[in-house]
């Protein structure tokens, strides 16, 4: 599948500031960047680098003078996915996990899995299959947590979302990750450009590790699962935030788009997966 993604962020600057952006798509075995361009107006030197596993791509820029700043990015990207029968997915015990998945069993900044263990056992303890647990978690959040724009902030965690029963995609993903990890299911956070997301914005989902693959879930159900273009992946939003700012600039405008360039694109949704008893992994 071929997508065109873009974003344009406008800031008002009063004092010097440093920005760490994760706007650029990453390349994986199943995601290829055909072309891309990042622009900064007025011109500021941009330092590109990776952190940790080397998967996520960051851009650092420093501003010194008051005024305005516009950062824009666009790319054409090829993506692919793996769809398999859900019945083919076996149970992965912690003793059988590959090393790359083990760190995603532990609590993290926004996903305090150790603090929701009892709630997870009460809700999902009757499920023994890894995929069934992840599916049950995602469906429960969709049914019991309200999607309310502006209802949370940058310090909101899975505990807050569990108590308040409202949030945005970031909060939905954090709660899902915490509940999955508390059931011994490795889970990670993914930031994406999302096709047909309304209103258009950056989007957050979660993935669980089963039989060597990361299977994607979106508790908000606001975008097709095969319409996601990966930007960054991590333990939670602390690893994969679109922008981290050191300073006090004001974001005045954010425009994000993701268009399909494939005339034969057929959306895969949670409902269609359930109907066919399948699971999907982004490659």
PDB file of C-alpha atoms in Angstrom, residues 25-231:
ATOM      1  CA  UNK A  25       8.558   7.932   9.185  1.00  0.00           C
ATOM      2  CA  UNK A  26      10.829   5.021   9.985  1.00  0.00           C
ATOM      3  CA  UNK A  27      11.900   2.231   7.667  1.00  0.00           C
ATOM      4  CA  UNK A  28      11.155  -1.350   8.678  1.00  0.00           C
ATOM      5  CA  UNK A  29      11.143  -4.645   6.747  1.00  0.00           C
ATOM      6  CA  UNK A  30       7.608  -3.746   5.665  1.00  0.00           C
ATOM      7  CA  UNK A  31       7.751   0.052   5.443  1.00  0.00           C
ATOM      8  CA  UNK A  32       9.777   1.817   2.755  1.00  0.00           C
ATOM      9  CA  UNK A  33      10.171   5.572   2.337  1.00  0.00           C
ATOM     10  CA  UNK A  34      10.046   6.458  -1.360  1.00  0.00           C
ATOM     11  CA  UNK A  35      10.782  10.140  -0.846  1.00  0.00           C
ATOM     12  CA  UNK A  36      10.583  12.675   1.964  1.00  0.00           C
ATOM     13  CA  UNK A  37      11.264  16.315   2.714  1.00  0.00           C
ATOM     14  CA  UNK A  38      11.485  18.299   5.931  1.00  0.00           C
ATOM     15  CA  UNK A  39      11.529  22.107   5.943  1.00  0.00           C
ATOM     16  CA  UNK A  40      12.000  24.683   8.697  1.00  0.00           C
ATOM     17  CA  UNK A  41      10.990  28.349   8.283  1.00  0.00           C
ATOM     18  CA  UNK A  42      12.860  30.475   9.155  1.00  0.00           C
ATOM     19  CA  UNK A  43      15.865  28.309   8.468  1.00  0.00           C
ATOM     20  CA  UNK A  44      17.426  26.650  11.503  1.00  0.00           C
ATOM     21  CA  UNK A  45      20.094  23.957  11.505  1.00  0.00           C
ATOM     22  CA  UNK A  46      18.529  20.533  12.040  1.00  0.00           C
ATOM     23  CA  UNK A  47      20.429  17.653  13.618  1.00  0.00           C
ATOM     24  CA  UNK A  48      19.067  14.193  12.792  1.00  0.00           C
ATOM     25  CA  UNK A  49      19.823  11.190  14.983  1.00  0.00           C
ATOM     26  CA  UNK A  50      18.448   7.962  16.428  1.00  0.00           C
ATOM     27  CA  UNK A  51      18.099   6.856  20.052  1.00  0.00           C
ATOM     28  CA  UNK A  52      18.144   3.449  21.678  1.00  0.00           C
ATOM     29  CA  UNK A  53      17.471   0.692  19.164  1.00  0.00           C
ATOM     30  CA  UNK A  54      18.126   3.051  16.266  1.00  0.00           C
ATOM     31  CA  UNK A  55      14.589   2.617  14.956  1.00  0.00           C
ATOM     32  CA  UNK A  56      13.091   6.027  15.789  1.00  0.00           C
ATOM     33  CA  UNK A  57      14.333   9.074  13.903  1.00  0.00           C
ATOM     34  CA  UNK A  58      14.625  12.359  15.779  1.00  0.00           C
ATOM     35  CA  UNK A  59      15.296  15.888  14.564  1.00  0.00           C
ATOM     36  CA  UNK A  60      16.730  18.439  16.990  1.00  0.00           C
ATOM     37  CA  UNK A  61      16.623  22.156  16.356  1.00  0.00           C
ATOM     38  CA  UNK A  62      17.393  25.165  18.538  1.00  0.00           C
ATOM     39  CA  UNK A  63      15.835  28.614  18.269  1.00  0.00           C
ATOM     40  CA  UNK A  64      17.281  31.762  19.832  1.00  0.00           C
ATOM     41  CA  UNK A  65      15.108  34.678  18.792  1.00  0.00           C
ATOM     42  CA  UNK A  66      11.432  35.612  19.339  1.00  0.00           C
ATOM     43  CA  UNK A  67       9.122  35.222  16.364  1.00  0.00           C
ATOM     44  CA  UNK A  68       7.440  32.333  14.587  1.00  0.00           C
ATOM     45  CA  UNK A  69       8.570  28.861  13.550  1.00  0.00           C
ATOM     46  CA  UNK A  70       7.056  26.521  10.986  1.00  0.00           C
ATOM     47  CA  UNK A  71       8.188  22.897  10.711  1.00  0.00           C
ATOM     48  CA  UNK A  72       6.796  20.777   7.874  1.00  0.00           C
ATOM     49  CA  UNK A  73       7.353  17.217   6.712  1.00  0.00           C
ATOM     50  CA  UNK A  74       5.983  15.158   3.865  1.00  0.00           C
ATOM     51  CA  UNK A  75       6.721  11.717   2.487  1.00  0.00           C
ATOM     52  CA  UNK A  76       5.501   8.955   0.212  1.00  0.00           C
ATOM     53  CA  UNK A  77       5.665   5.594   1.929  1.00  0.00           C
ATOM     54  CA  UNK A  78       5.051   1.964   0.961  1.00  0.00           C
ATOM     55  CA  UNK A  79       3.655  -0.237   3.712  1.00  0.00           C
ATOM     56  CA  UNK A  80       2.761  -3.906   4.052  1.00  0.00           C
ATOM     57  CA  UNK A  81       1.126  -6.041   6.685  1.00  0.00           C
ATOM     58  CA  UNK A  82       0.669  -9.647   7.718  1.00  0.00           C
ATOM     59  CA  UNK A  83      -2.834 -11.028   8.206  1.00  0.00           C
ATOM     60  CA  UNK A  84      -3.148 -14.487   9.767  1.00  0.00           C
ATOM     61  CA  UNK A  85      -5.901 -16.632  11.314  1.00  0.00           C
ATOM     62  CA  UNK A  86      -6.242 -15.694  14.974  1.00  0.00           C
ATOM     63  CA  UNK A  87      -6.440 -19.403  15.815  1.00  0.00           C
ATOM     64  CA  UNK A  88      -2.846 -19.840  14.589  1.00  0.00           C
ATOM     65  CA  UNK A  89      -1.464 -17.604  17.342  1.00  0.00           C
ATOM     66  CA  UNK A  90      -0.150 -19.571  20.297  1.00  0.00           C
ATOM     67  CA  UNK A  91       0.506 -18.542  23.890  1.00  0.00           C
ATOM     68  CA  UNK A  92       3.945 -17.010  24.520  1.00  0.00           C
ATOM     69  CA  UNK A  93       5.126 -17.544  28.093  1.00  0.00           C
ATOM     70  CA  UNK A  94       7.765 -15.141  29.469  1.00  0.00           C
ATOM     71  CA  UNK A  95      10.227 -18.043  29.451  1.00  0.00           C
ATOM     72  CA  UNK A  96       9.862 -18.424  25.683  1.00  0.00           C
ATOM     73  CA  UNK A  97      10.010 -14.772  24.622  1.00  0.00           C
ATOM     74  CA  UNK A  98      12.799 -13.452  22.426  1.00  0.00           C
ATOM     75  CA  UNK A  99      15.053 -10.838  24.118  1.00  0.00           C
ATOM     76  CA  UNK A 100      13.601  -7.993  22.031  1.00  0.00           C
ATOM     77  CA  UNK A 101      10.186  -8.492  23.634  1.00  0.00           C
ATOM     78  CA  UNK A 102      11.175  -8.867  27.282  1.00  0.00           C
ATOM     79  CA  UNK A 103      11.587  -5.146  28.030  1.00  0.00           C
ATOM     80  CA  UNK A 104       7.965  -4.615  26.973  1.00  0.00           C
ATOM     81  CA  UNK A 105       6.764  -6.729  29.913  1.00  0.00           C
ATOM     82  CA  UNK A 106       7.907  -4.166  32.487  1.00  0.00           C
ATOM     83  CA  UNK A 107       6.111  -1.086  33.878  1.00  0.00           C
ATOM     84  CA  UNK A 108       7.084   2.222  32.278  1.00  0.00           C
ATOM     85  CA  UNK A 109       6.539   5.951  32.857  1.00  0.00           C
ATOM     86  CA  UNK A 110       2.958   6.106  31.565  1.00  0.00           C
ATOM     87  CA  UNK A 111       2.055   2.410  31.745  1.00  0.00           C
ATOM     88  CA  UNK A 112       2.153   1.346  35.397  1.00  0.00           C
ATOM     89  CA  UNK A 113       1.253  -2.278  34.808  1.00  0.00           C
ATOM     90  CA  UNK A 114       2.155  -3.222  38.369  1.00  0.00           C
ATOM     91  CA  UNK A 115      -0.618  -0.943  39.651  1.00  0.00           C
ATOM     92  CA  UNK A 116      -3.439  -2.345  37.485  1.00  0.00           C
ATOM     93  CA  UNK A 117      -2.633  -6.025  37.921  1.00  0.00           C
ATOM     94  CA  UNK A 118      -5.667  -6.803  40.059  1.00  0.00           C
ATOM     95  CA  UNK A 119      -8.064  -4.974  37.741  1.00  0.00           C
ATOM     96  CA  UNK A 120      -6.579  -6.820  34.773  1.00  0.00           C
ATOM     97  CA  UNK A 121      -6.969 -10.188  36.499  1.00  0.00           C
ATOM     98  CA  UNK A 122     -10.575  -9.395  37.404  1.00  0.00           C
ATOM     99  CA  UNK A 123     -11.419  -8.360  33.841  1.00  0.00           C
ATOM    100  CA  UNK A 124      -9.303 -10.705  31.723  1.00  0.00           C
ATOM    101  CA  UNK A 125      -8.128 -13.487  34.026  1.00  0.00           C
ATOM    102  CA  UNK A 126     -10.491 -15.959  32.347  1.00  0.00           C
ATOM    103  CA  UNK A 127      -8.601 -15.546  29.046  1.00  0.00           C
ATOM    104  CA  UNK A 128      -5.558 -17.732  28.451  1.00  0.00           C
ATOM    105  CA  UNK A 129      -4.670 -17.041  24.819  1.00  0.00           C
ATOM    106  CA  UNK A 130      -2.326 -14.090  24.291  1.00  0.00           C
ATOM    107  CA  UNK A 131      -4.257 -12.741  21.312  1.00  0.00           C
ATOM    108  CA  UNK A 132      -7.556 -13.142  23.148  1.00  0.00           C
ATOM    109  CA  UNK A 133      -6.195 -11.112  26.064  1.00  0.00           C
ATOM    110  CA  UNK A 134      -5.015  -8.284  23.791  1.00  0.00           C
ATOM    111  CA  UNK A 135      -8.307  -8.322  21.893  1.00  0.00           C
ATOM    112  CA  UNK A 136     -10.287  -8.332  25.131  1.00  0.00           C
ATOM    113  CA  UNK A 137      -8.284  -5.400  26.486  1.00  0.00           C
ATOM    114  CA  UNK A 138      -8.739  -3.368  23.303  1.00  0.00           C
ATOM    115  CA  UNK A 139     -12.478  -4.087  23.111  1.00  0.00           C
ATOM    116  CA  UNK A 140     -13.027  -3.323  26.809  1.00  0.00           C
ATOM    117  CA  UNK A 141     -11.338   0.079  26.494  1.00  0.00           C
ATOM    118  CA  UNK A 142     -13.397   0.911  23.400  1.00  0.00           C
ATOM    119  CA  UNK A 143     -16.585   0.048  25.278  1.00  0.00           C
ATOM    120  CA  UNK A 144     -15.793   1.556  28.698  1.00  0.00           C
ATOM    121  CA  UNK A 145     -13.509   4.567  28.094  1.00  0.00           C
ATOM    122  CA  UNK A 146     -14.887   7.690  26.405  1.00  0.00           C
ATOM    123  CA  UNK A 147     -12.857   9.395  23.699  1.00  0.00           C
ATOM    124  CA  UNK A 148     -12.890  13.068  24.744  1.00  0.00           C
ATOM    125  CA  UNK A 149     -10.597  15.534  22.978  1.00  0.00           C
ATOM    126  CA  UNK A 150      -8.593  17.681  25.375  1.00  0.00           C
ATOM    127  CA  UNK A 151      -9.501  15.557  28.399  1.00  0.00           C
ATOM    128  CA  UNK A 152      -5.910  14.692  29.329  1.00  0.00           C
ATOM    129  CA  UNK A 153      -2.446  16.221  29.376  1.00  0.00           C
ATOM    130  CA  UNK A 154       1.167  15.279  28.930  1.00  0.00           C
ATOM    131  CA  UNK A 155       1.398  13.876  32.465  1.00  0.00           C
ATOM    132  CA  UNK A 156      -1.713  11.678  32.167  1.00  0.00           C
ATOM    133  CA  UNK A 157      -0.981   7.985  32.639  1.00  0.00           C
ATOM    134  CA  UNK A 158      -2.778   4.648  32.411  1.00  0.00           C
ATOM    135  CA  UNK A 159      -3.811   5.011  36.058  1.00  0.00           C
ATOM    136  CA  UNK A 160      -5.499   8.349  35.340  1.00  0.00           C
ATOM    137  CA  UNK A 161      -7.347   6.924  32.342  1.00  0.00           C
ATOM    138  CA  UNK A 162      -8.490   3.867  34.309  1.00  0.00           C
ATOM    139  CA  UNK A 163      -9.894   6.103  37.049  1.00  0.00           C
ATOM    140  CA  UNK A 164     -11.419   8.840  34.872  1.00  0.00           C
ATOM    141  CA  UNK A 165     -12.636   6.540  32.068  1.00  0.00           C
ATOM    142  CA  UNK A 166     -11.893   9.133  29.394  1.00  0.00           C
ATOM    143  CA  UNK A 167      -8.975  10.234  27.261  1.00  0.00           C
ATOM    144  CA  UNK A 168      -7.558  10.428  23.747  1.00  0.00           C
ATOM    145  CA  UNK A 169      -5.681   7.924  21.599  1.00  0.00           C
ATOM    146  CA  UNK A 170      -2.486   8.326  23.632  1.00  0.00           C
ATOM    147  CA  UNK A 171      -4.371   7.476  26.829  1.00  0.00           C
ATOM    148  CA  UNK A 172      -6.204   4.545  25.241  1.00  0.00           C
ATOM    149  CA  UNK A 173      -2.874   3.079  24.117  1.00  0.00           C
ATOM    150  CA  UNK A 174      -1.223   3.595  27.505  1.00  0.00           C
ATOM    151  CA  UNK A 175      -4.053   1.889  29.375  1.00  0.00           C
ATOM    152  CA  UNK A 176      -4.082  -1.023  26.929  1.00  0.00           C
ATOM    153  CA  UNK A 177      -0.330  -1.488  27.263  1.00  0.00           C
ATOM    154  CA  UNK A 178      -0.506  -1.446  31.069  1.00  0.00           C
ATOM    155  CA  UNK A 179      -3.325  -3.998  31.168  1.00  0.00           C
ATOM    156  CA  UNK A 180      -1.597  -6.295  28.674  1.00  0.00           C
ATOM    157  CA  UNK A 181       1.740  -6.181  30.497  1.00  0.00           C
ATOM    158  CA  UNK A 182       0.030  -6.950  33.788  1.00  0.00           C
ATOM    159  CA  UNK A 183      -1.236 -10.147  32.103  1.00  0.00           C
ATOM    160  CA  UNK A 184       2.331 -11.047  30.985  1.00  0.00           C
ATOM    161  CA  UNK A 185       1.692  -9.929  27.388  1.00  0.00           C
ATOM    162  CA  UNK A 186       4.525  -7.812  25.898  1.00  0.00           C
ATOM    163  CA  UNK A 187       3.016  -4.573  24.616  1.00  0.00           C
ATOM    164  CA  UNK A 188       4.469  -1.437  23.061  1.00  0.00           C
ATOM    165  CA  UNK A 189       3.379   2.026  21.906  1.00  0.00           C
ATOM    166  CA  UNK A 190       3.278   3.167  18.274  1.00  0.00           C
ATOM    167  CA  UNK A 191       2.887   6.693  16.900  1.00  0.00           C
ATOM    168  CA  UNK A 192       1.500   6.825  13.366  1.00  0.00           C
ATOM    169  CA  UNK A 193       0.090   8.854  10.553  1.00  0.00           C
ATOM    170  CA  UNK A 194      -3.427   7.445  10.142  1.00  0.00           C
ATOM    171  CA  UNK A 195      -5.584   7.218   7.020  1.00  0.00           C
ATOM    172  CA  UNK A 196      -9.192   8.468   7.407  1.00  0.00           C
ATOM    173  CA  UNK A 197      -8.591   9.705  10.964  1.00  0.00           C
ATOM    174  CA  UNK A 198     -11.185  12.371  11.750  1.00  0.00           C
ATOM    175  CA  UNK A 199     -10.200  14.991  12.700  1.00  0.00           C
ATOM    176  CA  UNK A 200      -6.773  14.449  11.095  1.00  0.00           C
ATOM    177  CA  UNK A 201      -3.976  14.323  13.663  1.00  0.00           C
ATOM    178  CA  UNK A 202      -1.097  12.160  14.793  1.00  0.00           C
ATOM    179  CA  UNK A 203      -2.394   8.847  16.121  1.00  0.00           C
ATOM    180  CA  UNK A 204      -1.326   6.378  18.817  1.00  0.00           C
ATOM    181  CA  UNK A 205      -1.997   2.637  18.890  1.00  0.00           C
ATOM    182  CA  UNK A 206      -0.506  -0.373  20.661  1.00  0.00           C
ATOM    183  CA  UNK A 207       1.066  -3.647  19.572  1.00  0.00           C
ATOM    184  CA  UNK A 208       1.502  -7.003  21.295  1.00  0.00           C
ATOM    185  CA  UNK A 209       4.217  -9.565  20.629  1.00  0.00           C
ATOM    186  CA  UNK A 210       3.039 -13.048  19.618  1.00  0.00           C
ATOM    187  CA  UNK A 211       5.090 -15.772  17.926  1.00  0.00           C
ATOM    188  CA  UNK A 212       7.778 -13.379  16.748  1.00  0.00           C
ATOM    189  CA  UNK A 213       5.479 -10.678  15.326  1.00  0.00           C
ATOM    190  CA  UNK A 214       3.982  -7.453  16.665  1.00  0.00           C
ATOM    191  CA  UNK A 215       0.190  -7.406  16.158  1.00  0.00           C
ATOM    192  CA  UNK A 216      -1.514  -4.010  15.994  1.00  0.00           C
ATOM    193  CA  UNK A 217      -4.598  -2.833  17.925  1.00  0.00           C
ATOM    194  CA  UNK A 218      -6.421   0.496  18.078  1.00  0.00           C
ATOM    195  CA  UNK A 219      -8.853   0.795  21.011  1.00  0.00           C
ATOM    196  CA  UNK A 220     -10.265   4.030  19.555  1.00  0.00           C
ATOM    197  CA  UNK A 221     -11.272   2.306  16.268  1.00  0.00           C
ATOM    198  CA  UNK A 222     -10.866   5.669  14.537  1.00  0.00           C
ATOM    199  CA  UNK A 223      -8.642   4.478  11.675  1.00  0.00           C
ATOM    200  CA  UNK A 224      -8.252   1.306   9.599  1.00  0.00           C
ATOM    201  CA  UNK A 225      -5.497  -0.912  10.944  1.00  0.00           C
ATOM    202  CA  UNK A 226      -3.852  -1.239   7.521  1.00  0.00           C
ATOM    203  CA  UNK A 227      -4.022   2.544   7.100  1.00  0.00           C
ATOM    204  CA  UNK A 228      -1.286   3.279   9.638  1.00  0.00           C
ATOM    205  CA  UNK A 229       2.141   4.637   8.678  1.00  0.00           C
ATOM    206  CA  UNK A 230       4.627   4.192  11.507  1.00  0.00           C
ATOM    207  CA  UNK A 231       6.522   7.185  12.874  1.00  0.00           C
TER     208      UNK A 231
END
